[in-house]
XYZ file of C-alpha atoms in Angstrom:
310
model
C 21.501 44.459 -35.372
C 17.897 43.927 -33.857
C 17.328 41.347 -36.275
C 20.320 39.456 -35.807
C 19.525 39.378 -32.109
C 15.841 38.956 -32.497
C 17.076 35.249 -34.768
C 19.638 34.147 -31.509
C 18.637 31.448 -29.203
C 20.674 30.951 -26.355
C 21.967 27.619 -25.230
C 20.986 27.209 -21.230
C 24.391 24.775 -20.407
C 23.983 24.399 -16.721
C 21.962 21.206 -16.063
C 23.960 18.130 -14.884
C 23.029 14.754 -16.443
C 19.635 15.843 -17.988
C 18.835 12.832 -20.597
C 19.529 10.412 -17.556
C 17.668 12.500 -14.430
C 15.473 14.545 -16.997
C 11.942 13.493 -15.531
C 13.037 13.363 -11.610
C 14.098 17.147 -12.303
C 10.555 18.126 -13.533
C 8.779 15.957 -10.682
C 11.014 18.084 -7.964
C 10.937 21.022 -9.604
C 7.266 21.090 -10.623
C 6.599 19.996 -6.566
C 8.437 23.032 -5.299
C 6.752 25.756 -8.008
C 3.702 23.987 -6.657
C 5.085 24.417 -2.803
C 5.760 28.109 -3.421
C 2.549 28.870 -5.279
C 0.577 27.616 -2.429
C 3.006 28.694 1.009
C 2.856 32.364 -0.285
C -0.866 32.153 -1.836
C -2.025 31.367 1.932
C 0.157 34.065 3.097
C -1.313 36.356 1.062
C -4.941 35.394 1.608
C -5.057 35.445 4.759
C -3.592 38.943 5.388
C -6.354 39.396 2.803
C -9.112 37.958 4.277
C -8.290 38.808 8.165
C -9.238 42.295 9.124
C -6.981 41.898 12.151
C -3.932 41.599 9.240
C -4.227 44.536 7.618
C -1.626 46.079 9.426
C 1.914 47.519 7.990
C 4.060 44.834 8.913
C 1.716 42.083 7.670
C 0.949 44.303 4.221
C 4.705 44.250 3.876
C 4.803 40.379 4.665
C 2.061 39.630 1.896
C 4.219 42.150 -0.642
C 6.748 39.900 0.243
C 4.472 37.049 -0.291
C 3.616 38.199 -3.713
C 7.376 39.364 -4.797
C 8.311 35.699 -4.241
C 5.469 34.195 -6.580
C 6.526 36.796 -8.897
C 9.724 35.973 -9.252
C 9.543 32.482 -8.964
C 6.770 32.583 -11.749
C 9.437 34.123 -13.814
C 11.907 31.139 -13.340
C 10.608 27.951 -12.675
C 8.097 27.573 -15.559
C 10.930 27.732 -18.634
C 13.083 25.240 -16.110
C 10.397 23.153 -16.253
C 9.950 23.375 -19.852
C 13.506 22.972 -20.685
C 14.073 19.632 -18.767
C 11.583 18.193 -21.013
C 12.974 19.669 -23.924
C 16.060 17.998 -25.859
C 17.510 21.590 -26.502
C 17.673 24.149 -23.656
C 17.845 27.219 -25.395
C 15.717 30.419 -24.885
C 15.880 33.864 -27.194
C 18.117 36.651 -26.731
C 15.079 38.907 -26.266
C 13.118 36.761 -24.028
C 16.515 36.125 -21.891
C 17.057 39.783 -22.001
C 13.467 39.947 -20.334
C 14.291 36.741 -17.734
C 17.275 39.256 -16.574
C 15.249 42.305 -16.211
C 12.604 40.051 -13.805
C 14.977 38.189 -11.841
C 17.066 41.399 -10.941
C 14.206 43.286 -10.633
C 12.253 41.323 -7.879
C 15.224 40.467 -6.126
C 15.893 44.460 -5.437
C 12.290 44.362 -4.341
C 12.813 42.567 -1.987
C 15.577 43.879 0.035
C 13.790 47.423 -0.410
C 10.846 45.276 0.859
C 12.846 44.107 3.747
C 13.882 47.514 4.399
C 10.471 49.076 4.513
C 9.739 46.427 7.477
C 12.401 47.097 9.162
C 11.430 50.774 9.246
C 8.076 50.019 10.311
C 9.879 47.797 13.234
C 11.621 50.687 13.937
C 8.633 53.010 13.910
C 6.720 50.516 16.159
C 8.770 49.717 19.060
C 11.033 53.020 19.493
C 8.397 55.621 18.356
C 5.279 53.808 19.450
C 2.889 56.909 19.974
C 3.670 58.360 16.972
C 3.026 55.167 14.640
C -0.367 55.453 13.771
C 0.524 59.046 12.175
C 4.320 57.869 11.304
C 2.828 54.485 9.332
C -0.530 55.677 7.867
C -1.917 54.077 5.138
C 0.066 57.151 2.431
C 3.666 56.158 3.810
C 2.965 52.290 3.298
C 1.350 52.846 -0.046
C 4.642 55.061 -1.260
C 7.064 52.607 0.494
C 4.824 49.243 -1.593
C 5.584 51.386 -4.813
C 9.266 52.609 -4.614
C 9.908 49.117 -3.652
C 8.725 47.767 -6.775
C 9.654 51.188 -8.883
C 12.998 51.980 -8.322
C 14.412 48.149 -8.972
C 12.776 48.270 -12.203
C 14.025 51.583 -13.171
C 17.655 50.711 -12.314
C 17.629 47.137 -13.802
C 16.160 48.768 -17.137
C 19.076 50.298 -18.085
C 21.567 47.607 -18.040
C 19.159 45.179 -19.493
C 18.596 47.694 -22.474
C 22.648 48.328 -22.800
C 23.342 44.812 -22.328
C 20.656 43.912 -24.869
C 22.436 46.044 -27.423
C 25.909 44.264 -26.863
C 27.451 41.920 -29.730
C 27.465 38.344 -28.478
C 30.786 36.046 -29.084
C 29.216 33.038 -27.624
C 26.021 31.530 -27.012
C 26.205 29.038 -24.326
C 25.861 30.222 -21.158
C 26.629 27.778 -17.802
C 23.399 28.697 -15.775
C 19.871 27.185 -16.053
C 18.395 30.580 -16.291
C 19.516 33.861 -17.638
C 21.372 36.143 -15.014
C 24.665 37.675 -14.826
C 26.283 34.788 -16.290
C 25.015 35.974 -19.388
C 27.459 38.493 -20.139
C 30.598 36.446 -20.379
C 28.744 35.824 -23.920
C 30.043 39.442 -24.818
C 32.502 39.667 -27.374
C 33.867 43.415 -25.632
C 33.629 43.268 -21.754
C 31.784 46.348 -20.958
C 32.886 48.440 -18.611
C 30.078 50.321 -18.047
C 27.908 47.613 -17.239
C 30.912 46.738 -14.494
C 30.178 49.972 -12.687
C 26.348 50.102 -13.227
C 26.351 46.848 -11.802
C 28.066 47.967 -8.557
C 25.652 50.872 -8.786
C 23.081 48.836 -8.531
C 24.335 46.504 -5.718
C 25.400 49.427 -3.587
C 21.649 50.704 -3.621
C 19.822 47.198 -3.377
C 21.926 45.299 -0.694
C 24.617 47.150 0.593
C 22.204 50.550 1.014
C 19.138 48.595 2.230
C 21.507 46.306 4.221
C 23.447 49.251 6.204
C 19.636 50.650 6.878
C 18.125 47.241 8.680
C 21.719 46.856 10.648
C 20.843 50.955 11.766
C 17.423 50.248 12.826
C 17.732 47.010 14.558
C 21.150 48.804 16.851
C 18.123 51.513 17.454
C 15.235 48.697 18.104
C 18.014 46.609 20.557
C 19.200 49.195 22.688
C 15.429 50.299 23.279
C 14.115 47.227 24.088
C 17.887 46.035 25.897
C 16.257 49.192 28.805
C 12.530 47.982 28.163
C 10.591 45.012 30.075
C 10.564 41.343 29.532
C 7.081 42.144 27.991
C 8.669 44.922 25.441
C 11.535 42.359 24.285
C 9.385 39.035 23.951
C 7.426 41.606 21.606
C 10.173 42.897 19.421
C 11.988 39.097 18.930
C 8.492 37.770 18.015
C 8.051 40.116 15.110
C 12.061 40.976 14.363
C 13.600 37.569 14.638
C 11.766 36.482 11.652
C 13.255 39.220 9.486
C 16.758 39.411 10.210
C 16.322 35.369 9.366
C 15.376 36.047 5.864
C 17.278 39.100 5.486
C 20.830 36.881 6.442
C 18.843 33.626 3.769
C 18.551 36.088 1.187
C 22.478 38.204 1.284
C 23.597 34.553 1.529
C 21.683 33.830 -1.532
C 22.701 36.941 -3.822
C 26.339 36.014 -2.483
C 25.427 32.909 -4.309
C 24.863 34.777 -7.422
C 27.950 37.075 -7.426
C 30.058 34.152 -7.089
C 28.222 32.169 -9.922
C 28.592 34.627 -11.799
C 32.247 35.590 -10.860
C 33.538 32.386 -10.541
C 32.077 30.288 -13.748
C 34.878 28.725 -14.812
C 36.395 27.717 -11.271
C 33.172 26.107 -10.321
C 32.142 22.558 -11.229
C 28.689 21.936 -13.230
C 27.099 19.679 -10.129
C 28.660 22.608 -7.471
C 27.071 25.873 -10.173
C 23.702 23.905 -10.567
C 23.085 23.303 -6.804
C 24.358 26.967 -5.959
C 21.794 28.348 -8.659
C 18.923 26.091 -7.357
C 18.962 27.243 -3.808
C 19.296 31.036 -5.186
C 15.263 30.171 -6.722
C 14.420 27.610 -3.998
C 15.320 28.722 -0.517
C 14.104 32.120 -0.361
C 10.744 31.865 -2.504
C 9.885 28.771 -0.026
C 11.470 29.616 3.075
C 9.979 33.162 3.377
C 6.289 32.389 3.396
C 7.079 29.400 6.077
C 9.313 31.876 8.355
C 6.563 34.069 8.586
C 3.728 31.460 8.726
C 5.331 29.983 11.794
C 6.958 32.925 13.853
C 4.152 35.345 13.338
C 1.367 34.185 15.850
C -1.371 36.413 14.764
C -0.636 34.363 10.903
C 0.176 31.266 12.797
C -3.114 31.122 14.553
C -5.094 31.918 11.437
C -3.328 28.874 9.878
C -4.028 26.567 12.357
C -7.643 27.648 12.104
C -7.841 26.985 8.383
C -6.285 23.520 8.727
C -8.539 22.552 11.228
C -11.916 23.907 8.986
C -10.351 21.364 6.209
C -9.726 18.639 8.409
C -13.047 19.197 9.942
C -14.457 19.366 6.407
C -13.145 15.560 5.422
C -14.065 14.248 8.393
């Protein structure tokens, strides 16, 4: 059987009008790999570089940073590859190791959204008792179980599902996710369940903790000062925007992958685009421009490389 699979390419079926748009595809999405690469590199940088940045939130903001490159790294290169190609196909093994990526850093980062809101939490209700609360141990253990336990969970159905018989071999996305296993001859219903496993501990879990801490963080700061409240939207507001970007976006993916056959090609490929565009791009630009302590150190570097030309 590992043979057989090892010799199966999968057909990628999803892209709308390729021989006549094939080269405006790559242009747009070779700019926005680019656009991602270098919003998040910054990010990431300058929480680097800045000694004033290496705080918990911002370490969780360049984790975030670096979860996005991952991930998009994992998708956009073989899109880009197959729009120049005449046949969009990719192995079963090397789709089987697209799946375990994509799922992988997507549970990151809700587990990485999560650990933020924690440390929100932490700062504004429990404010004398952060520095021992948030110490350099909790945020190293928080980085790791954010990245551990998606990959641990993910492994299991991409090793079951990788053992599955396949019926067909043309799947309707661009990319392999759970679209892939309508190309099951048996339906399993294992991976049904597993699946729901997963969701309940990477969105709905992680979801029902954020809503908990930010009830906690607005009824504090709802008694607080002006002062208090101007502090907590400045560093919270940013969050809950790409925590509501990103359920939207896994919404996205359920439904895709739910509702294949209802769904038109041009309505699927659009849906699946903004599931690898929006977040990877809009994260690093949320943060960029609603955190002022990485807003100012932005400005400061643009001005150095104007200065520099001029």
């Amino acid at each position: 059987m590992d043979a057989e699979f090892n010799g199966t390419f999968i057909t990628l079926g999803g892209f709308v009008d390729l021989d006549k748009y094939r080269y405006l595809y790559f242009v747009i999405l070779l700019t926005l790999y680019i656009l991602i690469l270098f919003t998040n590199c910054t990010i990431i940088c300058l929480i680097w570089i800045h000694r004033n940045l290496h705080e918990p939130m911002y370490i969780f903001i360049a984790a975030l940073s670096l979860n996005s490159l991952l991930f998009s790294t994992a998708i956009y290169p073989k899109i880009c590859i197959d729009v120049l190609s005449q046949k969009q196909t990719i192995s079963h093994s090397a789709c089987m190791f697209q799946y375990f990526l994509y799922y992988s850093f997507a549970g990151s980062d809700f587990l990485l959204l999560s650990a933020m809101s924690y440390d929100r939490y932490v700062s504004i209700c429990k404010p004398l008792h952060y520095p021992t609360i948030m110490g350099k141990r909790t945020v190293i253990v928080l980085l790791t179980l954010a990245w551990f336990l998606p990959a641990c969970e993910v492994v299991v159905a991409t090793v079951i599902s990788s053992q599955q018989k396949l019926c067909g071999f043309t799947t309707g996305g661009i990319f392999c996710n759970n679209t892939f296993f309508r190309l099951h001859c048996v339906k399993s219903a294992f991976l049904t369940v597993y699946g729901l496993f997963v969701m309940m501990n990477f969105l709905v879990v992680p979801s029902m903790f954020i809503l908990f801490t930010y009830i906690k963080i607005f009824i504090i700061t709802y008694h607080s000062c002006a002062e208090v409240r101007k502090k907590a939207a400045e560093t919270c507001l940013p969050h809950l925007m790409v925590l509501f970007s990103f359920i939207c976006l896994v919404l996205f993916d359920v439904i895709v992958a739910r509702l294949e056959s209802d769904l038109s090609k041009i309505v699927r490929l659009i849906m699946t685009l903004q599931i690898v565009v929006y977040n990877p791009l809009f994260n690093p630009i949320m943060y960029g421009v609603k955190m002022k302590a990485i807003w100012k150190h932005i400005k400061r570097l643009f001005c150095r490389l104007v200065n520099k030309r001029i």
